[in-house]
Coordinates of N, CA, C and O in Angstrom, one line a residue:
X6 N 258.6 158.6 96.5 CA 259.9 159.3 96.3 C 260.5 159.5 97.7 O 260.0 159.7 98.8
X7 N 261.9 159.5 97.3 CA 262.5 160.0 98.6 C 262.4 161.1 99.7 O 261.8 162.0 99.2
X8 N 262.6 161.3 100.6 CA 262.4 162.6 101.3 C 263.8 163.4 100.9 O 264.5 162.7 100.3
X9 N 264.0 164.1 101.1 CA 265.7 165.1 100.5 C 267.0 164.7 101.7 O 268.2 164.6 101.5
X10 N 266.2 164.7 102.7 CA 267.4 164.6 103.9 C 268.3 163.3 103.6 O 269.6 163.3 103.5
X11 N 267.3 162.0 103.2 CA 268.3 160.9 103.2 C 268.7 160.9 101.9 O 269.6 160.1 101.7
X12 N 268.4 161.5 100.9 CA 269.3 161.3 99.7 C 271.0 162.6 100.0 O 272.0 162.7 99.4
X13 N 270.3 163.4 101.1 CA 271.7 164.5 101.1 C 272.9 163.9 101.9 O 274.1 164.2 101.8
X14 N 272.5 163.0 102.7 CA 273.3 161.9 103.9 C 273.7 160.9 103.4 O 274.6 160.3 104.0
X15 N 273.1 160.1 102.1 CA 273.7 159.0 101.1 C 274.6 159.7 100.5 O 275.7 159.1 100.8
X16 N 274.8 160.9 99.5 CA 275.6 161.5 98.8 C 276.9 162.0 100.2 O 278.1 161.9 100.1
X17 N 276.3 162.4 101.1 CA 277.6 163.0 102.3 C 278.6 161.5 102.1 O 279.8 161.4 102.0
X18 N 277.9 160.8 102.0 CA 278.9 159.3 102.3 C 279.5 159.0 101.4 O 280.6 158.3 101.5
X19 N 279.0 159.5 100.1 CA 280.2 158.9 99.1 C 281.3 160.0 99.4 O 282.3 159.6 99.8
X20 N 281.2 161.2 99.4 CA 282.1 162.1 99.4 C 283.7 161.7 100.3 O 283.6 161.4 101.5
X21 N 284.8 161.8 99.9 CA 285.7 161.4 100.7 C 285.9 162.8 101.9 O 285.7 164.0 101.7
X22 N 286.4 162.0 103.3 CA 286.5 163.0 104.1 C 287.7 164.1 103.6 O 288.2 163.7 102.6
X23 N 288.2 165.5 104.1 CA 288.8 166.7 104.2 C 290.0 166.0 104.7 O 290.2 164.8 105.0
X24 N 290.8 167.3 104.4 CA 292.2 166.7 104.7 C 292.4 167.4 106.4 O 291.7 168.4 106.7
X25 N 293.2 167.0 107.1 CA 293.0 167.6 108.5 C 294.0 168.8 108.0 O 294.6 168.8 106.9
X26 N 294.1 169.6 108.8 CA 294.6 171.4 108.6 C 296.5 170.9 108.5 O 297.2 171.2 107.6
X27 N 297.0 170.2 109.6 CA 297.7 169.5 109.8 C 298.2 168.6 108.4 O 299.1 169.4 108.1
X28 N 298.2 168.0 107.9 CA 298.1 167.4 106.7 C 298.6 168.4 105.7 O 299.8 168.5 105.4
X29 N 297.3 169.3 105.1 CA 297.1 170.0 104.2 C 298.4 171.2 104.2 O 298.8 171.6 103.1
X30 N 299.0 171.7 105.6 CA 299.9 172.9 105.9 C 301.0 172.1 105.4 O 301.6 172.7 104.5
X31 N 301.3 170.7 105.6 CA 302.3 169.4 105.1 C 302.7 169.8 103.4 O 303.6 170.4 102.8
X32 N 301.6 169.4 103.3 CA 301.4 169.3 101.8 C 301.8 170.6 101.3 O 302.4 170.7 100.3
X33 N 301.4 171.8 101.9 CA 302.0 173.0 100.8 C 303.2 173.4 101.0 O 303.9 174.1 100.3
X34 N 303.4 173.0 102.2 CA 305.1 173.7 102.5 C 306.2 172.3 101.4 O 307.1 172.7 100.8
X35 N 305.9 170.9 101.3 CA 306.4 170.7 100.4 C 306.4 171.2 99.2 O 307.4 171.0 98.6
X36 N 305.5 171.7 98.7 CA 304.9 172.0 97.1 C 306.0 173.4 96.5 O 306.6 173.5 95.5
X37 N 305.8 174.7 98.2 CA 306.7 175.3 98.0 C 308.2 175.2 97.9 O 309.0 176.0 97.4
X38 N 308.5 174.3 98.4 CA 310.3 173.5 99.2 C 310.7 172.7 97.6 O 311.8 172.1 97.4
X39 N 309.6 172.6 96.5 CA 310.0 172.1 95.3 C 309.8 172.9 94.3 O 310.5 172.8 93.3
X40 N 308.8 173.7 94.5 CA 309.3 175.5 93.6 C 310.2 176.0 93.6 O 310.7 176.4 92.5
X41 N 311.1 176.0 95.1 CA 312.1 176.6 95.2 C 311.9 178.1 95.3 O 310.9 178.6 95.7
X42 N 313.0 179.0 94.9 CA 312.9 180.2 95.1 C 312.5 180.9 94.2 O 313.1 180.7 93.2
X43 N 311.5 181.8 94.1 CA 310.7 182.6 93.1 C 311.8 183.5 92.3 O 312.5 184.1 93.0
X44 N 312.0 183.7 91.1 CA 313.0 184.2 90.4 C 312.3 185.4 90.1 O 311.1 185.4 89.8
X45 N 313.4 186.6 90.4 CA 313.5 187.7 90.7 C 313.1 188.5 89.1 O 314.1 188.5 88.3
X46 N 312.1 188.9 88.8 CA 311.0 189.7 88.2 C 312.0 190.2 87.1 O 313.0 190.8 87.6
X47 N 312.0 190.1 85.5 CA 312.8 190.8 84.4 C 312.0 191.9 84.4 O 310.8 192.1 84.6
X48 N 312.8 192.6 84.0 CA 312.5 194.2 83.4 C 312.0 193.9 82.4 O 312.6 193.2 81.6
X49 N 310.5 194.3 82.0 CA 310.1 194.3 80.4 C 310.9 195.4 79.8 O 311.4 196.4 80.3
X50 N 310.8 194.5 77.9 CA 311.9 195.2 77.5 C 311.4 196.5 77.0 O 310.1 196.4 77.1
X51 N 311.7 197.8 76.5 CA 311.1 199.0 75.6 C 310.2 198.7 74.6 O 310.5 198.2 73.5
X52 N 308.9 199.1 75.0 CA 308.1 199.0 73.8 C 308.6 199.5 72.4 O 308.0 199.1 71.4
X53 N 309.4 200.2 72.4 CA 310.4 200.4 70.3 C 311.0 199.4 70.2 O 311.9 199.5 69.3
X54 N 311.0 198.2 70.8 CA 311.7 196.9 70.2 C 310.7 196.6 69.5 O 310.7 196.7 68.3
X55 N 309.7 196.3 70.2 CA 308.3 195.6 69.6 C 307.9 196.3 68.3 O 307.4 195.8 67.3
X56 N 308.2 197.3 68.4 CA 307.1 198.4 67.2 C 308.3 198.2 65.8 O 308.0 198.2 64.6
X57 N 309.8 197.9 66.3 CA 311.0 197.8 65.3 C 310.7 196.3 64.8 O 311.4 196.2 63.7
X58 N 310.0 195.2 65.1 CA 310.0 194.6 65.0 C 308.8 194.3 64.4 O 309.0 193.2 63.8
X59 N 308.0 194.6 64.3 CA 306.9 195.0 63.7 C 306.8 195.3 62.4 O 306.0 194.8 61.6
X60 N 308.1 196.5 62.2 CA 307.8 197.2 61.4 C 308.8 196.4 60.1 O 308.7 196.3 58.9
X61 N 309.8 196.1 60.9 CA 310.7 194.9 59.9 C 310.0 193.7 59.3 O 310.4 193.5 58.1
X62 N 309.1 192.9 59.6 CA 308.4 192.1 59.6 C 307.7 192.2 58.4 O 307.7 191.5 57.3
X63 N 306.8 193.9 59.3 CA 305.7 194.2 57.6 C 306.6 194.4 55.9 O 306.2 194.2 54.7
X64 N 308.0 194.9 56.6 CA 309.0 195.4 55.3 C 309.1 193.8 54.9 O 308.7 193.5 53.7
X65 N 309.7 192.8 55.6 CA 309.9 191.4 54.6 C 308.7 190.9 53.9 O 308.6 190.4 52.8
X66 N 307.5 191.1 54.9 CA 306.1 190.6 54.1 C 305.7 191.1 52.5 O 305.3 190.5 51.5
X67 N 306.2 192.9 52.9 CA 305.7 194.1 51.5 C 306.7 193.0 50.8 O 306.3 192.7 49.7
X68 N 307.5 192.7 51.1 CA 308.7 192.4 49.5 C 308.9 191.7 49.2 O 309.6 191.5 48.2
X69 N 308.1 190.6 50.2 CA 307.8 189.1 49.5 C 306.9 189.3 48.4 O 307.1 188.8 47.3
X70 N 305.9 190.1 48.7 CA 304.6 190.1 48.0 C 304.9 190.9 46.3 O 304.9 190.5 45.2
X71 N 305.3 192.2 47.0 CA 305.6 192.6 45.6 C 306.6 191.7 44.7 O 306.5 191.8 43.4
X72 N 307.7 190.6 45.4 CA 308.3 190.2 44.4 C 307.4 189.2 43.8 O 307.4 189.1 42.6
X73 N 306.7 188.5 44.4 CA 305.6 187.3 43.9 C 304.8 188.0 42.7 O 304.4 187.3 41.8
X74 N 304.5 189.6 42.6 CA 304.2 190.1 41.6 C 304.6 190.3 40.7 O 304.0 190.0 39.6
X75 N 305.9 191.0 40.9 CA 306.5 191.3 39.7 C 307.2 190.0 38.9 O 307.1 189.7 37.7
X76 N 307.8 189.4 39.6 CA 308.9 188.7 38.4 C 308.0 188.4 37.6 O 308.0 188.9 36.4
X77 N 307.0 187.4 38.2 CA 306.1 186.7 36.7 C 305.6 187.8 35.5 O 305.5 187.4 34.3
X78 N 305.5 188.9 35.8 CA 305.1 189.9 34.9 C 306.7 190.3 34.3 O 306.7 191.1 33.3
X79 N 308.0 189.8 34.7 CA 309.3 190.4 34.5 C 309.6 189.5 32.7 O 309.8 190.2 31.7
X80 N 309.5 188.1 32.8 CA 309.7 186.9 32.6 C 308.6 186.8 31.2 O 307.5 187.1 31.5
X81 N 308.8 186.5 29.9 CA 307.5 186.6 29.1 C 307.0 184.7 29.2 O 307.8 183.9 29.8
X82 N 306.2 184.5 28.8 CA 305.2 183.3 28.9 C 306.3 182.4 28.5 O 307.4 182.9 28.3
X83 N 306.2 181.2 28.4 CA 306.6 180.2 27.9 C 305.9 179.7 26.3 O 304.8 180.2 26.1
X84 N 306.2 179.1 25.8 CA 305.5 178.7 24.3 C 303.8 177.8 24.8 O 302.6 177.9 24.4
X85 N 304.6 176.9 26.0 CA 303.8 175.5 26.3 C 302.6 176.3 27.0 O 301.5 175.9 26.9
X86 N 303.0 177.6 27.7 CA 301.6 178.0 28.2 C 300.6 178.4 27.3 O 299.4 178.0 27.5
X87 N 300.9 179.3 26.2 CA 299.7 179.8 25.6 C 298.4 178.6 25.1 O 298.7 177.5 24.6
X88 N 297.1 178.8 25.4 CA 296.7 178.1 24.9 C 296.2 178.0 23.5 O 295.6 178.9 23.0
X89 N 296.3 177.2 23.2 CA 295.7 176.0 21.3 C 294.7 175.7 21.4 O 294.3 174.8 22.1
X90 N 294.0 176.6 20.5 CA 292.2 176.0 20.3 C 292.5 175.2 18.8 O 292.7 175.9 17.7
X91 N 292.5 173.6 18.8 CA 292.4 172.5 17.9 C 290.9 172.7 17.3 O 290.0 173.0 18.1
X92 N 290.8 172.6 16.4 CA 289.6 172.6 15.4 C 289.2 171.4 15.7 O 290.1 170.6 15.9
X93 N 287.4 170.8 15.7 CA 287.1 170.0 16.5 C 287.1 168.8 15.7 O 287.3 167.7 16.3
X94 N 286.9 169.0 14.1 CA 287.5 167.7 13.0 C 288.7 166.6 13.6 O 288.7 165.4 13.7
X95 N 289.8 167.6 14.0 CA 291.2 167.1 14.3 C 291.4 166.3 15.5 O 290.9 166.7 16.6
X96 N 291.8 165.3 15.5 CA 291.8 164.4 17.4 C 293.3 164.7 17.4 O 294.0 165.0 16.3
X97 N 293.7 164.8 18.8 CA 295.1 164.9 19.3 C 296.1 164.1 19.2 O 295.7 163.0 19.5
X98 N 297.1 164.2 19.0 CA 298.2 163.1 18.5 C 297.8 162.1 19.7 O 297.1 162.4 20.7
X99 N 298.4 160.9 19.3 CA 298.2 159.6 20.0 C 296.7 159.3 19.6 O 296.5 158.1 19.7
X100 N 295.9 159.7 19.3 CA 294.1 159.4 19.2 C 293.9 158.8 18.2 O 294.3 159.4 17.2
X101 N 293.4 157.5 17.9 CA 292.4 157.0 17.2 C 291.4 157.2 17.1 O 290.7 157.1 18.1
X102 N 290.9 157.8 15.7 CA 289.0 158.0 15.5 C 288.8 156.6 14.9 O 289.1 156.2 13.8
X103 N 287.8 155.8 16.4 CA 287.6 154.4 15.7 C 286.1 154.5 15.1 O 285.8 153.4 14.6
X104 N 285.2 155.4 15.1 CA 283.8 155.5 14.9 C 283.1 157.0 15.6 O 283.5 157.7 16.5
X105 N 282.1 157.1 14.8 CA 281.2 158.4 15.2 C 280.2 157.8 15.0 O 280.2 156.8 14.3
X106 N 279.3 158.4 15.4 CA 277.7 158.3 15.0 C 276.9 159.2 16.1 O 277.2 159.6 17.2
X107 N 275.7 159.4 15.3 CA 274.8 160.5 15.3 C 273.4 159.3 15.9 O 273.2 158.3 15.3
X108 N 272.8 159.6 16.6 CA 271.4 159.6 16.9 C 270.1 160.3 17.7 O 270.2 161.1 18.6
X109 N 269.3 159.9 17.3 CA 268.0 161.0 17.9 C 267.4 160.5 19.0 O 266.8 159.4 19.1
X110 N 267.7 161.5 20.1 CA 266.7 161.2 21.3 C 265.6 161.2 21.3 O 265.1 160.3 21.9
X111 N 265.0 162.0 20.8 CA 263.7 162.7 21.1 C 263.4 163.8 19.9 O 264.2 164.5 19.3
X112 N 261.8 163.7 19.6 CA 261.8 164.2 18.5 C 260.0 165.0 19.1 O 259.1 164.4 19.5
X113 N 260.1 166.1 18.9 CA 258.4 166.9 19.1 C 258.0 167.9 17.7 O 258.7 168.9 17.4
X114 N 257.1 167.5 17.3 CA 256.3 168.5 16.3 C 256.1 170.0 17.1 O 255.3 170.3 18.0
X115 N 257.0 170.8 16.3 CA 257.0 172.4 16.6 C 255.2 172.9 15.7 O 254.7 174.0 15.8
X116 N 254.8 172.1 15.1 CA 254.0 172.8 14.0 C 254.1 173.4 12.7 O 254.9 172.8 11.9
X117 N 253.4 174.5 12.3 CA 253.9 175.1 11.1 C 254.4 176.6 11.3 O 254.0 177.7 11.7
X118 N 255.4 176.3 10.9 CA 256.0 178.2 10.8 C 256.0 178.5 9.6 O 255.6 177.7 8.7
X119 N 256.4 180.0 9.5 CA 256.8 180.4 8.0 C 257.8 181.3 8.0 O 258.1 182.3 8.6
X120 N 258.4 180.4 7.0 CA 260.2 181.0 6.5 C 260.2 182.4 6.4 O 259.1 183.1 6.7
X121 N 261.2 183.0 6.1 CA 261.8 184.8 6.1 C 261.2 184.9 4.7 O 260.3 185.8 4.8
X122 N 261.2 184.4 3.2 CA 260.5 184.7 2.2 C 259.0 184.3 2.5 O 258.2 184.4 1.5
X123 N 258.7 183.9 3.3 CA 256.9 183.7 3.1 C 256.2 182.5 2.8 O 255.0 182.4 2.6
X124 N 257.4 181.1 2.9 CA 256.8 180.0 2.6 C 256.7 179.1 3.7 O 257.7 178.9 4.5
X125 N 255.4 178.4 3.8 CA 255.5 178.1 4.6 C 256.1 176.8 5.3 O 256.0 176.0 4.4
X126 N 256.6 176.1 6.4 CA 257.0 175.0 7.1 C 256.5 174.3 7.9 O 255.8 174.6 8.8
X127 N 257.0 173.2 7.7 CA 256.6 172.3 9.4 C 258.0 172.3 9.7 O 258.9 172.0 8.9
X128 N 258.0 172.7 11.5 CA 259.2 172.5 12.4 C 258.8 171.3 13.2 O 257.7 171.2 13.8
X129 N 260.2 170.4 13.2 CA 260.5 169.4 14.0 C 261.6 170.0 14.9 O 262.4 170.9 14.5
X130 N 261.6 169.4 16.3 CA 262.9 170.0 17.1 C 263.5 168.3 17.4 O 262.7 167.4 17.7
X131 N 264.3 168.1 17.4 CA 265.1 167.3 17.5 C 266.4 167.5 18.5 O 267.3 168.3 18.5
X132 N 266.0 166.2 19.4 CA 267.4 165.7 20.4 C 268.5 164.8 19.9 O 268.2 163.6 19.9
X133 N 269.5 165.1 19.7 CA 270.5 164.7 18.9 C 271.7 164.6 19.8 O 272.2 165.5 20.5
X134 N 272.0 162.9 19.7 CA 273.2 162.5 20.4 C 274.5 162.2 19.4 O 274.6 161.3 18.6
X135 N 275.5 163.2 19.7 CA 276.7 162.6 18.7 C 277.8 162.2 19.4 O 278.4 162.8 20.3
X136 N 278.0 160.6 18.7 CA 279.0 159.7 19.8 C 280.5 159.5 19.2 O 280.6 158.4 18.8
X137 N 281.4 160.0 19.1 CA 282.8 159.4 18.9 C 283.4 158.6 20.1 O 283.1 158.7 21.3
X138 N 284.5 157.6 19.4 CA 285.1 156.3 20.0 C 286.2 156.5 19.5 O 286.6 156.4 18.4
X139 N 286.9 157.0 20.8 CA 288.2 157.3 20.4 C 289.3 156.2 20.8 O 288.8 155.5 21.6
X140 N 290.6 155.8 20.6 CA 291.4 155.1 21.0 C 292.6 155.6 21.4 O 293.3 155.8 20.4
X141 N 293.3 155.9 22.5 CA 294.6 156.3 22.9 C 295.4 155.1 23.2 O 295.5 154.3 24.1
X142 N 296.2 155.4 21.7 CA 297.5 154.5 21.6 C 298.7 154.5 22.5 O 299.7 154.3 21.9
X143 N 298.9 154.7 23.8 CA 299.7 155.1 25.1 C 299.4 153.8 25.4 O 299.9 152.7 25.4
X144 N 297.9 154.3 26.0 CA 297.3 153.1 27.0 C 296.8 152.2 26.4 O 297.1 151.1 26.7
X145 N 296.1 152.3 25.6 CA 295.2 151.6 24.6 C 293.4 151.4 25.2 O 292.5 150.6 24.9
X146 N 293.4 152.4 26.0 CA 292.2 152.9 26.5 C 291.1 153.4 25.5 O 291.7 154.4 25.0
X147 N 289.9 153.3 25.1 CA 288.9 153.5 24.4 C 287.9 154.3 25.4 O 287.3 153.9 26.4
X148 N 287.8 155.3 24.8 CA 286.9 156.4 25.2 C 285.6 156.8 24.5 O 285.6 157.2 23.3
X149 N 284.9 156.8 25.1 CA 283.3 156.8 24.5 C 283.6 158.6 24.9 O 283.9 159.0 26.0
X150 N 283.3 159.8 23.7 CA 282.6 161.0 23.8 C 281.7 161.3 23.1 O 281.8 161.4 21.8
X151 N 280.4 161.6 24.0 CA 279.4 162.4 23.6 C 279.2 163.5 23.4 O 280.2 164.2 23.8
X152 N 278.4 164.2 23.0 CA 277.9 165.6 22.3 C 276.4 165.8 22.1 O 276.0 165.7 20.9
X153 N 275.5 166.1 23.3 CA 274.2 166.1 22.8 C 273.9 167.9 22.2 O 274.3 168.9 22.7
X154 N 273.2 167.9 21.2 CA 272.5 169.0 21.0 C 271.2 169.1 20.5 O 270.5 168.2 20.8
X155 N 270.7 169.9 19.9 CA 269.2 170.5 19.9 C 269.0 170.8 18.4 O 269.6 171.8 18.2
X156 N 268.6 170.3 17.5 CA 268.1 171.0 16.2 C 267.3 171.0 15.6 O 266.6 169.9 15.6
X157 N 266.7 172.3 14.7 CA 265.3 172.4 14.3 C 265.5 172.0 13.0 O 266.4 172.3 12.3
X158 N 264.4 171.2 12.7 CA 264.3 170.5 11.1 C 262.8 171.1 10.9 O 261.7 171.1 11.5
X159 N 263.6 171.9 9.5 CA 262.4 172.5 8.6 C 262.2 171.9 7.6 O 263.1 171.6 6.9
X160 N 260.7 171.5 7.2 CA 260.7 170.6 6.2 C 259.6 171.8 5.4 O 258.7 172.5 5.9
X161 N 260.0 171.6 4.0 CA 259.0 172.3 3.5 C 257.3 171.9 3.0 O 256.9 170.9 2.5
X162 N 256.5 172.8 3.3 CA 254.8 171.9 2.8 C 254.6 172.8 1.3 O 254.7 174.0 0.9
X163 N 254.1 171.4 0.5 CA 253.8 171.8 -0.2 C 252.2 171.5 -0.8 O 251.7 172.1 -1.7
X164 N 251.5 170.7 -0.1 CA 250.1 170.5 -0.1 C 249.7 171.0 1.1 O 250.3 171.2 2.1
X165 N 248.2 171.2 0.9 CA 247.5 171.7 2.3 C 246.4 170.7 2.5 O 245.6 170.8 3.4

């Protein structure tokens, strides 16, 4: 490895030399000769402008705000907004019902239970996929909707 001296005397050499004093006095008396003359100091204005201004400010903000509140509460709903809960039989205008169907995913023996009068059952639990194919007459786009759910099938025993 190096000794330190000659790595401090390789780095001195890259360094470019100083500017001579001469030079440098050059250089700032132009710098100031393109400043020009220093403009003569404004009076700051009264701090009650600031605080009037402030307080105008907060007044247009309050009355934006409250108005953004009230009108919509002024104004009653429109028809189009309320929402329509469609009964799930019914598809929406434009819809073709091209098919449904029902199938089982998955099926596990619950065992035997017994019913509320006292007789007894076997429970099956059942995974159940229900598929409608709908068609929208606009586009003529066919849409696959599913519906999985869960149902317990009680079967009755009548031998032991």
């Amino acid at each position: 490895m190096h000794k330190p001296d000659p790595i401090e005397t390789i780095l001195a050499r890259l360094m470019p030399p100083a500017l001579s004093e001469t030079g440098q006095h050059k250089i700032e008396s132009m710098l100031d000769a393109l400043a020009g003359n220093p403009a003569q100091a404004v009076p700051a204005k009264p701090a009650r402008l600031a605080w009037n201004r402030r307080i105008l400010a907060g007044g247009i903000a309050a009355a934006g705000t409250a108005a953004a509140l009230i009108f919509p509460l002024a104004t009653p709903p429109s028809p189009t907004s309320w929402a329509v809960i469609a009964p799930a039989s019914t598809t929406p205008a434009g819809m073709i019902l091209m098919g449904e169907s029902d199938r089982i995913e998955s099926m596990t023996d619950e065992g035997w239970q017994e019913d509320s009068d006292g007789s007894t059952m076997r429970a099956m639990r059942l995974n159940v996929v229900g598929e409608n194919s709908l068609l929208d007459e606009e586009t003529g786009i066919v849409m696959q909707v599913s519906e999985p759910r869960e149902e317990l099938l009680l079967m009755p025993v009548s031998t032991f």
